[in-house]
XYZ file of C-alpha atoms in Angstrom:
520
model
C -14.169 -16.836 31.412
C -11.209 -18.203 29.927
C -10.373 -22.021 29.933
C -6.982 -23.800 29.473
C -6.957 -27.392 28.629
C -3.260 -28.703 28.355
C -2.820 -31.748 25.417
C 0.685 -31.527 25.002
C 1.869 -34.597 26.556
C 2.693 -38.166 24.865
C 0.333 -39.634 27.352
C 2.298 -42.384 28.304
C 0.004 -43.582 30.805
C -2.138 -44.567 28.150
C 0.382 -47.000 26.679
C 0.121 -48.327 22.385
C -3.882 -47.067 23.108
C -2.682 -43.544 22.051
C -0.450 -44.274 19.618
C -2.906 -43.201 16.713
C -4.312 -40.485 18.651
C -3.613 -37.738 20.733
C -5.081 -38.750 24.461
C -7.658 -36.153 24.687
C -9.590 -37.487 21.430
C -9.980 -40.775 22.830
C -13.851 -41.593 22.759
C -16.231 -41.711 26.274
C -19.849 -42.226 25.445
C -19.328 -41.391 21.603
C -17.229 -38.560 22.124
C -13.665 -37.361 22.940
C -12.693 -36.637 26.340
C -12.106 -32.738 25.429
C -15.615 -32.571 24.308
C -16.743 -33.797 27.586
C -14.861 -30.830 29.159
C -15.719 -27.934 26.585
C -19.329 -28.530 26.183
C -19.255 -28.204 30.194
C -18.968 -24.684 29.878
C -20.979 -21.799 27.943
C -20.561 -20.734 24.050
C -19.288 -17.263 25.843
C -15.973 -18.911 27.310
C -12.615 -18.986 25.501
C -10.446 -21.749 25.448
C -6.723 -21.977 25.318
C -5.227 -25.152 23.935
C -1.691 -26.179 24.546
C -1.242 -28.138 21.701
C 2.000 -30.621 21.563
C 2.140 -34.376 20.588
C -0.514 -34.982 18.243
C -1.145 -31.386 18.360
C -3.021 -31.273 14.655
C -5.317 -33.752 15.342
C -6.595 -31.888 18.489
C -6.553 -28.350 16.561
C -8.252 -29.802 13.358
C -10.576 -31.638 16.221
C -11.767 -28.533 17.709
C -12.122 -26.931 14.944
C -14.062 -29.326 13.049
C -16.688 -29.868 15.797
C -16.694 -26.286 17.081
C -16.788 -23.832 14.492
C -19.197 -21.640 16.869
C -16.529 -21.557 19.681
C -13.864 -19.324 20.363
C -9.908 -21.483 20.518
C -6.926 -20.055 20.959
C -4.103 -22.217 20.204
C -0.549 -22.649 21.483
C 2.279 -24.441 20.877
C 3.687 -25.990 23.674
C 8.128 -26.263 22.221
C 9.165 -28.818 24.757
C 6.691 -31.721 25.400
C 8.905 -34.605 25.950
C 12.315 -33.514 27.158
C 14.153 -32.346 30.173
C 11.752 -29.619 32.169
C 9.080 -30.493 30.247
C 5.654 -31.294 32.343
C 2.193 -29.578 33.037
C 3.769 -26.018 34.743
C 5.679 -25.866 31.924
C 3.189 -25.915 29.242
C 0.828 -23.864 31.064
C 3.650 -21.260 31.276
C 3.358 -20.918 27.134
C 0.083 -19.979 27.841
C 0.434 -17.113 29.748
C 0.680 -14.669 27.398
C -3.239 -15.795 26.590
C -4.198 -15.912 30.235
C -3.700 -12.150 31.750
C -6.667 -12.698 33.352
C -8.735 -14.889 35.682
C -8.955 -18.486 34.497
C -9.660 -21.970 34.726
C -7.698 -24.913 34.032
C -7.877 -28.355 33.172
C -6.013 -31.665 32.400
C -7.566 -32.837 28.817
C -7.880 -35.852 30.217
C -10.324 -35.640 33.354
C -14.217 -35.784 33.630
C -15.424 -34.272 36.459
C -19.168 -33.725 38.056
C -19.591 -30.801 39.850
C -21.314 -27.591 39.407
C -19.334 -24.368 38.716
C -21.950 -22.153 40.372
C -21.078 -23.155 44.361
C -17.397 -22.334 44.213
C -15.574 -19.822 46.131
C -14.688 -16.433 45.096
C -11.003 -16.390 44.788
C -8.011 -19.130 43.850
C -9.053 -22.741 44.463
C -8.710 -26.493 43.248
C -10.559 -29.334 42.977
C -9.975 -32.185 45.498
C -11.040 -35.763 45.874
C -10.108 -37.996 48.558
C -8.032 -41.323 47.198
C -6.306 -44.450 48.688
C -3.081 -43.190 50.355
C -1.162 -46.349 48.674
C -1.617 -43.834 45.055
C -0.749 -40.863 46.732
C 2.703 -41.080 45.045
C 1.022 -40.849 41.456
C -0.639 -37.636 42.686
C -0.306 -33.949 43.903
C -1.542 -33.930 47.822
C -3.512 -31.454 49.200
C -3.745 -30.982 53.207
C -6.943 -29.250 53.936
C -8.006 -27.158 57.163
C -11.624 -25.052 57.051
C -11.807 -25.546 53.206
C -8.348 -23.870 52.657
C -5.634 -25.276 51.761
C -2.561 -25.470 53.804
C 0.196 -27.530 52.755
C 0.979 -29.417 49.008
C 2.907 -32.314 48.634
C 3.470 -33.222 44.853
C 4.212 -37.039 44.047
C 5.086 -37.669 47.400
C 3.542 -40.719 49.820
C 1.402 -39.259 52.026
C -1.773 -40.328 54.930
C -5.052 -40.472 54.465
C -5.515 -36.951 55.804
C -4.343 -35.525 52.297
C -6.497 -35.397 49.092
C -5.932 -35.780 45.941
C -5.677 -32.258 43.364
C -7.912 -33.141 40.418
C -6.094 -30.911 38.323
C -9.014 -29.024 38.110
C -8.339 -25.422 39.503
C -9.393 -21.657 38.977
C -6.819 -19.021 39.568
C -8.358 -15.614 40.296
C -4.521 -14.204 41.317
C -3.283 -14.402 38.205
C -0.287 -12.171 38.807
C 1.017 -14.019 41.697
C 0.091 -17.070 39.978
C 2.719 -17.125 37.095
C 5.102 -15.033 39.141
C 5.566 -18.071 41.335
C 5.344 -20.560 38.501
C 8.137 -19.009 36.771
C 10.167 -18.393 39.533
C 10.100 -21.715 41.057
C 12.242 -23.814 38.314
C 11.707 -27.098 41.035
C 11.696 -30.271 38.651
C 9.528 -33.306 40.164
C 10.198 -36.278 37.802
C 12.189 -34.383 35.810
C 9.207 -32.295 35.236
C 8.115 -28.725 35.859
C 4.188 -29.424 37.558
C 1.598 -26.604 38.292
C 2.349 -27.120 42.267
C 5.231 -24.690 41.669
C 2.321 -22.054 41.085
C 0.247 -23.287 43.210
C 2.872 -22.965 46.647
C 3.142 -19.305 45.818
C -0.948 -18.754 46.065
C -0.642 -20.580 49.165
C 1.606 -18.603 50.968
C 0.390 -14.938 49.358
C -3.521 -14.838 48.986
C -4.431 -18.516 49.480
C -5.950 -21.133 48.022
C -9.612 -22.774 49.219
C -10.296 -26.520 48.485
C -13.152 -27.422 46.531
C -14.089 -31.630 46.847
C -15.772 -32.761 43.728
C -16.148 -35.838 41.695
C -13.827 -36.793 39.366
C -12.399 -39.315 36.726
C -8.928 -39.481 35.555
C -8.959 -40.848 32.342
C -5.366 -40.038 31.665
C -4.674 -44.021 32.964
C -5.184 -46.884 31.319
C -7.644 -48.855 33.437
C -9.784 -45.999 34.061
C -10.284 -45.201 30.597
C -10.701 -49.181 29.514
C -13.264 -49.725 32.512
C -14.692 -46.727 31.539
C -15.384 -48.033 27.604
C -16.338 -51.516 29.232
C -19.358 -49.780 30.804
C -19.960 -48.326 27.655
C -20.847 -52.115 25.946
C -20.325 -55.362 26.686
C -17.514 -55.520 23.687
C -15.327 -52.608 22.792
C -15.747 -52.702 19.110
C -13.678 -50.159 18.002
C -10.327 -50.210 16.480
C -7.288 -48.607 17.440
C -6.474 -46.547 14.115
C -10.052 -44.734 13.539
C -13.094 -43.944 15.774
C -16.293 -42.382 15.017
C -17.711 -39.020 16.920
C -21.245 -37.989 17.748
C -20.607 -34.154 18.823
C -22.426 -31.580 17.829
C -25.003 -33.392 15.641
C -22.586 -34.259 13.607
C -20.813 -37.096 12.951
C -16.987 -36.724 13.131
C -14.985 -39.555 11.626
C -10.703 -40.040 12.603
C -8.565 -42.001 10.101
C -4.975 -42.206 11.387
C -3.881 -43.241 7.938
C -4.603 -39.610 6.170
C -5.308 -41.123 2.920
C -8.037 -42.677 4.239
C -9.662 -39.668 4.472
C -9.190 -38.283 1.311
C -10.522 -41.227 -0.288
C -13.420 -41.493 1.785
C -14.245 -38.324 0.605
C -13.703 -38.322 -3.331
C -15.701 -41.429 -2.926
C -18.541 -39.511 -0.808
C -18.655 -37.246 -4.059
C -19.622 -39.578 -6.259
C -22.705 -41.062 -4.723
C -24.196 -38.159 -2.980
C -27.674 -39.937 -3.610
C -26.083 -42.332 -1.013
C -23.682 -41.189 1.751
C -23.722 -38.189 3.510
C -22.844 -35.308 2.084
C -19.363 -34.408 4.025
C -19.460 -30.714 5.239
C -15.717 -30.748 6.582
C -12.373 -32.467 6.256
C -8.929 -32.390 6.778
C -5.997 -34.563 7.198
C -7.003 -37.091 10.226
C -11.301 -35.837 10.211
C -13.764 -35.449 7.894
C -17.645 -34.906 9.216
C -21.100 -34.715 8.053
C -24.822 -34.099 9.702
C -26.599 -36.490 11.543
C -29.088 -38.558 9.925
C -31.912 -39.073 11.756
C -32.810 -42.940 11.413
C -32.112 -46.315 12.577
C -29.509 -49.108 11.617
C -31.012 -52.019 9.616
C -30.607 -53.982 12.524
C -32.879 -52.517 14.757
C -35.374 -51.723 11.968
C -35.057 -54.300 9.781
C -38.019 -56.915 7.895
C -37.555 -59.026 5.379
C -40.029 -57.022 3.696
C -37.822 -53.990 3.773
C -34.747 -55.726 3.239
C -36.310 -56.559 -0.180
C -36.886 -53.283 -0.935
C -33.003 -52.290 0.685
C -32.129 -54.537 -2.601
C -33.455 -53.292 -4.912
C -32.407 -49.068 -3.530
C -28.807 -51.139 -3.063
C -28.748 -52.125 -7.164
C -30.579 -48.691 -7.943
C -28.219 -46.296 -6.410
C -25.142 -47.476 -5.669
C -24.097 -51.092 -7.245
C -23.232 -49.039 -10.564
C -21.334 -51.418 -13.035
C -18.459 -50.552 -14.400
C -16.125 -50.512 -17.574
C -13.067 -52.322 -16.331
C -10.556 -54.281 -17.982
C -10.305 -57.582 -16.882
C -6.167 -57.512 -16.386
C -6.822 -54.886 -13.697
C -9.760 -56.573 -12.179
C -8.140 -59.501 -12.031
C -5.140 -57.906 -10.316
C -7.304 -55.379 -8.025
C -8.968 -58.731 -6.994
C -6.312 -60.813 -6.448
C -4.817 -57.908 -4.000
C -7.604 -57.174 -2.091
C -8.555 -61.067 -1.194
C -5.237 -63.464 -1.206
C -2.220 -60.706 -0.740
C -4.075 -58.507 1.915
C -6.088 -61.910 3.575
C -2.022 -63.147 4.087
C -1.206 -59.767 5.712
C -3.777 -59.663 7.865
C -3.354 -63.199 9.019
C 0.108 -62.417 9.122
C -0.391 -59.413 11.959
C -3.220 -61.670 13.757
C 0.104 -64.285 14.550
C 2.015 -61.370 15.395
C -0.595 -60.366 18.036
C -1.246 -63.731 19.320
C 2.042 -66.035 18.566
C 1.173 -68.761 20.403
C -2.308 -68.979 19.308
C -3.058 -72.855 18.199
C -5.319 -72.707 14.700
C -8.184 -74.947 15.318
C -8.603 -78.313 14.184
C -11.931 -78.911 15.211
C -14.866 -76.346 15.451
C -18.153 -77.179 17.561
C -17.456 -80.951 17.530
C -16.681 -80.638 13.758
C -12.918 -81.811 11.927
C -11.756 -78.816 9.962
C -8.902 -77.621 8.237
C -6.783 -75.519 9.937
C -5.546 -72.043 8.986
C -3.374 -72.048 7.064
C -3.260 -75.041 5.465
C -6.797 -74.332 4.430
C -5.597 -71.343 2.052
C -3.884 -74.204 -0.166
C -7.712 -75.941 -0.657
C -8.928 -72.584 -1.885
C -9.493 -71.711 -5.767
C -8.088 -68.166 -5.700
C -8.298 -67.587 -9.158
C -12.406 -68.281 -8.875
C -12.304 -65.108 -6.716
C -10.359 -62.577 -8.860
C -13.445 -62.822 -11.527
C -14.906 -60.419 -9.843
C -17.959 -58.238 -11.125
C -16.478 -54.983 -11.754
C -19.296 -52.466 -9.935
C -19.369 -49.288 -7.777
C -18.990 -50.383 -3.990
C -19.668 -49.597 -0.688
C -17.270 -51.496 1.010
C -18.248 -52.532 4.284
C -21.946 -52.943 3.834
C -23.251 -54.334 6.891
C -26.646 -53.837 8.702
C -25.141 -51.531 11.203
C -23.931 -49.040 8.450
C -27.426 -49.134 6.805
C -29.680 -46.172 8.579
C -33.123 -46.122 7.375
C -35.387 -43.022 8.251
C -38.813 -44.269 8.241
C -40.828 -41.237 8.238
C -38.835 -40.096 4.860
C -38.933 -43.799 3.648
C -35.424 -43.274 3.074
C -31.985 -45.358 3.184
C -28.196 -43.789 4.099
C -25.119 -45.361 3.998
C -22.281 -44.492 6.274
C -18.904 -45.755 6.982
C -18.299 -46.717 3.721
C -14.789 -48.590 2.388
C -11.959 -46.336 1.360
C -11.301 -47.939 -1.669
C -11.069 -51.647 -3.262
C -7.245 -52.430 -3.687
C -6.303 -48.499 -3.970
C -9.103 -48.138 -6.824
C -11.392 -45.568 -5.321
C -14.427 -45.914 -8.604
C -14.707 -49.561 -8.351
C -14.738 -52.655 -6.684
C -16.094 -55.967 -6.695
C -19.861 -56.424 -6.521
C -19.513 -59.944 -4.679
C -17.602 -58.088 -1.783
C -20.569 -56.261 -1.312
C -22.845 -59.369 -1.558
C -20.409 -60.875 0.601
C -20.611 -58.409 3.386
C -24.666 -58.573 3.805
C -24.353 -62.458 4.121
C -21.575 -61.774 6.873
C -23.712 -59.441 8.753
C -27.022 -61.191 8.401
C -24.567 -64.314 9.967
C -23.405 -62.817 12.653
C -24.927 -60.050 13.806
C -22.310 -57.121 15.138
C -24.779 -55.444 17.422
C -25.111 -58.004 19.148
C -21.660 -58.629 19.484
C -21.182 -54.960 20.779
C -23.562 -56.625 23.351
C -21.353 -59.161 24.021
C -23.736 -61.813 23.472
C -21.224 -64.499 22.310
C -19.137 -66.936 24.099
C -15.511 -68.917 22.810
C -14.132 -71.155 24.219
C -10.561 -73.168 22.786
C -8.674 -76.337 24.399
C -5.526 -76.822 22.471
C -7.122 -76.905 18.851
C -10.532 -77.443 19.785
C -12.928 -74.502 19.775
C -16.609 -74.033 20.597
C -18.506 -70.564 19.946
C -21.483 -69.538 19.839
C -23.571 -66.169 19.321
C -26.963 -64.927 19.392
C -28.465 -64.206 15.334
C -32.049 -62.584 14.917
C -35.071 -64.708 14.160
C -35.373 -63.682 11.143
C -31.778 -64.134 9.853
C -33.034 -67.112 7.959
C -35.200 -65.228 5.935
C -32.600 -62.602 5.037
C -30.328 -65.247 3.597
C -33.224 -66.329 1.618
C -33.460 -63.459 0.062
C -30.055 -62.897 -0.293
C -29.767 -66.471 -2.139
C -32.516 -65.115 -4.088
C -31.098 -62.270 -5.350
C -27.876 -63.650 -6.042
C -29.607 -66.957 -7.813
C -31.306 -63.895 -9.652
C -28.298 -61.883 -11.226
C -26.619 -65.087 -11.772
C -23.825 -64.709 -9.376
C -21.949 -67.617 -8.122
C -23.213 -68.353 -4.718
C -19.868 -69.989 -3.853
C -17.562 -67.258 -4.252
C -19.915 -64.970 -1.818
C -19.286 -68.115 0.919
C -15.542 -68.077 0.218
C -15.616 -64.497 0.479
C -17.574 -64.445 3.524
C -15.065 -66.994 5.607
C -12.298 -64.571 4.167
C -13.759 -61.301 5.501
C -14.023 -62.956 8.853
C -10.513 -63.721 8.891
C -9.829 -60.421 7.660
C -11.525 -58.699 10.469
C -9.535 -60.807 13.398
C -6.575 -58.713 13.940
C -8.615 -55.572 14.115
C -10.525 -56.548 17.396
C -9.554 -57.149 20.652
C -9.871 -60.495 22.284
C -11.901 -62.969 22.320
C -14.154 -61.728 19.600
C -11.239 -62.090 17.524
C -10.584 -65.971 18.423
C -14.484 -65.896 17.764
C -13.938 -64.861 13.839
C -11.025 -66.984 13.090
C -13.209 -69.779 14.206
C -16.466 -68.518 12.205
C -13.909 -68.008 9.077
C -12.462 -71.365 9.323
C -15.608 -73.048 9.466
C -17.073 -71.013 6.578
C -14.786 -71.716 4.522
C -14.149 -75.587 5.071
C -18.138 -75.348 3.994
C -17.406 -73.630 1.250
C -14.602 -75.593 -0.030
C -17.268 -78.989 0.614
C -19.525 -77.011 -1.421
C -16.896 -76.212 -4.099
C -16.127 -80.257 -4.032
């Protein structure tokens, strides 16, 4: 069997969530919605992919996670102008579809099993409040067949809803009538033109299944607020589980590449990547657990000393190009974030007092801190974003993997600073992000007064300890990692969504108000 999934549309439905990303990689359960679809059908079937907007991403996609599976791709020439729509991108397709076929919309899930359909032409139905029957093509059903469509039109309850879903056995008559029928319906040529002529030639039978349509906004966000508590993820990258592989997307390209020059030259350490290209790169599944889930203090000693083993590798710098590498990375890129966390939320009130406590407020605080006590960095190979949840630990093979690690420190892909590094375990071992996935936090802000609060492991106390201790150990100053760890917080505010973000502004204010008491 042949399949066509269509994801040549903007996806406007979707809104700024797209924006990055074409609609059909957006993640359900850890994987894009097209996955969802393809892996519901056998490694025998062929798939035809009208590629538009976006239309790389999905290509490179595919053929990152599927290099068993058979893709045939087409360019769709007019996605977003006059006549454009759904009948008319399936119509480049034809010439790959002289035969029986199925389509689908990339972005529907449906439930239903393929092996209780009719023989002959029919589409999937679902019944749906007649108040959305506008947003919809209408089916009138008799006896299971289908006997009158109604595209975008209001309609009774006695119509149902096409999924989009449909297999067209008629083929022939299928595009004759699609191509013939030059009807626009919001300025759009839809696959009802098609459709009309299998109902008045052969016919067309009615199959009711369940389905999602993911192609609107509050479907797809309830359907991610099922997924956790706290959507985590950001709106310029996302991480894939297909395939058992891991698939990571980068909307900023050079992300990528750095990523994986970086990969090369700790192999002992990350994954060895298998693909990439401009927006993906991927590598195999470990099999292990995050450091949060497995985690002792026993092991976390031992974590250490792999950590300054393997991959905290000190470098040659000199100290003109530390000191500038530093002082980008914390006080010019701290001020742009903070800058795009106002743009996001201008009439958000800085606090003035945290959890019954009188603090400094952002961004007066910034004045009270001794930048130039952070740019004396310790010039060292770096991971980046080293955090319990990016440390997987196999057990069996007594053996540590990082993942997600940074794409560089200030644009210089070889080093970094080894208090970043130091500085992200202390944030971690603070708060703990898998809980926060769980959403097992609370904020809550009157005017300039905020309260939060957040569930940390038992044994968070005893990580710090040995933190100190190593730190105390290599003769690090313990008050730059504090400084550093209030400024990651801030750092990491405009990336999330609310109110976990309000929750890190807070966290970073406090932090460092105690570190600049400390400093005192």
């Amino acid at each position: 069997m042949k399949i066509c999934i269509l994801t040549a549309g903007k996806g406007l439905r979707m809104q700024d969530i797209q924006k990055n990303i074409n609609k059909a990689l957006l993640p359900i359960d850890g994987k894009p919605i097209i996955s969802h679809i393809i892996e519901s059908f056998s490694l025998e079937d062929e798939f035809v992919i009208g590629l538009g907007h976006l239309g790389k991403q999905v290509k490179d996609f595919l053929s990152t996670a599927y290099p068993e599976r058979i893709f045939h791709f087409v360019n769709v020439d007019n996605f977003d102008g006059h006549g454009n729509g759904p009948g008319y991108s399936l119509l480049c397709c034809k010439e790959k579809l002289q035969e029986p076929f199925h389509f689908l919309p990339c972005d529907m899930l449906f439930d239903h099993s393929l092996s209780d359909v009719p023989d002959g032409n029919w589409i999937g139905t679902k019944q749906i409040n007649s108040q959305n029957s506008k947003n919809f093509c209408n089916i009138l059903v008799k006896n299971k067949k289908v006997i009158e469509i109604k595209d975008k039109q209001n309609c009774s309850n006695e119509y149902v809803a096409f999924t989009g879903f449909l297999h067209i056995e008629d083929y022939g008559q299928f595009w004759k009538s699609l191509e013939d029928d030059e009807t626009l319906i919001d300025d759009e040529r839809q696959i009802s033109n098609g459709l009309q002529g299998l109902l008045e030639t052969s016919g067309l039978f009615a199959v009711d299944m369940e389905w999602s349509d993911m192609g609107n906004l509050t479907n797809y966000q309830n359907a991610k607020n099922n997924e956790n508590d706290y959507n985590f993820e950001k709106s310029n990258e996302f991480t894939f589980f297909v395939n058992n592989k891991i698939i990571k997307f980068f909307a900023d390209t050079a992300n990528v590449s750095n990523r994986v020059k970086r990969s090369k030259l700790k192999q002992n350490v990350f994954p060895i990547v298998q693909h990439d290209n401009e927006n993906f790169f991927s590598y195999k599944l470990f099999q292990g657990d995050t450091f949060y889930s497995c985690g002792t203090p026993e092991l976390f000693r031992q974590l250490l000393e792999w950590l300054n083993e393997n991959l905290w590798t000190k470098k040659n710098v000199d100290k003109k190009i530390l000191i500038k590498s530093c002082q980008n990375f914390y006080y010019k890129k701290t001020l742009n974030r903070l800058k795009s966390f106002q743009n996001s939320n201008p009439d958000y009130i800085f606090p003035k007092k945290i959890d019954g406590v009188t603090v400094t407020p952002i961004p007066k605080l910034f004045e009270k801190i001794n930048w130039d006590m952070l740019y004396e960095g310790i010039p060292s190979f770096i991971h980046g974003d080293l955090q319990f949840d990016n440390i997987i630990y196999n057990e069996k093979l007594n053996k540590f993997i990082l993942i997600d690690w940074r794409q560089d420190f200030a644009g210089q892909i070889e080093f970094g600073d080894l208090y970043y590094d130091i500085a992200k375990l202390y944030g971690g071992i603070l708060l703990n992000y898998d809980y926060i996935k769980k959403g097992l936090f609370k904020v809550n802000q009157d005017g300039d007064e905020l309260n939060i609060d957040f569930k940390v492991r038992d044994n968070s106390s005893a990580y710090i300890e040995i933190l100190e201790e190593y730190i105390e150990s290599n003769k690090m100053n313990k008050k730059i990692v504090l400084f550093l760890v209030g400024l990651i917080y801030i750092n990491m505010a405009p990336l999330h969504h609310k109110p976990f973000n309000f929750l890190l502004i807070g966290l970073g204010t406090k932090i460092l108000n105690d570190a600049i008491s400390f400093q005192e």
